[in-house]
Amino acid sequence: MAVDLSGTAFTVPLTYDTFGCKVYSAGPATPDKLKPDVVINIQGVVGKTLTTPDGKKIDTWAFTDPTGAVKTPTYLGPTIRVKQGQLVHTILKTAKGPHTIHHHGIEPTTANDGVGHVSFEVNGQYTYQWQPQHAGTFFYHCHRNTVFHFEMGLMGLLIVDPPEGPGKLYQNGPAYDVEKFWVLDDMDPRWHAIGSHDAGLCGQDVGFNRFEPKYFLMTGVFSNKTLTDPTTSITAPLGKKILIRMLNASYSVLRVTLPVDATCSGMDGHGLGKEPWCQPYVIPANTPFEVCTAQRFDLILAPTKKGVFTAKVEFLHWITGQVQNNGAGVIQTRITVT
């Protein structure tokens, strides 16, 4: 069947404008579409207003799953979880203007990569077809006006399990008993008050040269609640192994200090130990390490004693190296070993 790709970068030569701010918008059929093993439905964009720790309101945007059991939008899109080797269809239905879904770290064809500058942005509906080849921790996000849309919340975790499913980080890799997602994010309320989907897209000065975060979150939970919130805190019996899937979704450098030894067993969607030149390594307890924007760490903890331990994440300014918001850019959460 012939696929109509008119109005996309596949049929019209790229120019400076089309690669810049006048990206093609379309909703074509998926080239070489096959029967999927998994179908994921994503709707974008839905507004979500959050109440900050100081009682103010801040507007965010959300991807939602219109077919899922929970249809109320949440900050952070629904987690996508599939198995290595499965053929996946992510169906994006857009609202309030064109958007894309870029499965960050996955390697699909150009048409399915979600980078509008070299293909198209979705206006209406498009089915992204992709097949993950590596088990690990990934994420997805909108790639239209990327810096702004990402900050507004159009992102979510993407977990690829080995073919046998959860329980091991990758095939024949390290096992885990307890799993926790730590998605670290920071918010500049000035950015969230801009409103327009196209703000700054064509060179307008809307102040994106300054990023001054005032609020800090872990997996959608504000810093004033992360210490004990069950979304962020960890409870595990002694002798059980804990896997922390950490994503730096902030625009800061993270300085992370864990209270127990951690083995870094995966980075950026690739398991360490699958090749002799790329081995896991131990981060000793209370030894700070840094995580850059979009970087993912898969950390396995095996506590050796019972107790309540506190982990700390500091959000550092890219240039000065100082803790953001005059030292207030800190998140803490507990690891309880029973």
Short mmCIF file of C-alpha atoms in Angstrom, two decimals, residues 6 15 20 45 55 113 147 158 166 172 184 190 195 204 214 238 249 268 275 277 305 315 328:
data_model
loop_
_atom_site.label_atom_id
_atom_site.label_comp_id
_atom_site.label_asym_id
_atom_site.label_seq_id
_atom_site.Cartn_x
_atom_site.Cartn_y
_atom_site.Cartn_z
CA SER A 6 3.18 14.61 1.33
CA THR A 15 15.41 24.42 3.99
CA GLY A 20 14.33 25.64 12.19
CA VAL A 45 -1.54 17.74 25.55
CA GLY A 55 1.05 27.32 48.14
CA ASP A 113 12.15 8.89 15.72
CA VAL A 147 13.49 22.69 25.70
CA LEU A 158 10.43 4.18 29.31
CA PRO A 166 11.19 -7.76 35.29
CA ASN A 172 21.70 -12.85 32.27
CA LEU A 184 14.67 14.26 39.23
CA ARG A 190 8.62 31.99 35.05
CA GLY A 195 1.79 29.60 28.06
CA GLN A 204 11.73 35.43 19.83
CA LYS A 214 12.54 27.49 42.49
CA LEU A 238 17.42 -7.02 54.76
CA ALA A 249 15.07 15.16 33.88
CA ASP A 268 21.83 5.36 29.47
CA GLU A 275 31.16 -6.58 27.50
CA TRP A 277 35.56 -3.37 28.55
CA LYS A 305 22.24 -3.88 58.03
CA PHE A 315 20.69 20.44 42.05
CA ALA A 328 17.51 25.37 48.60
#
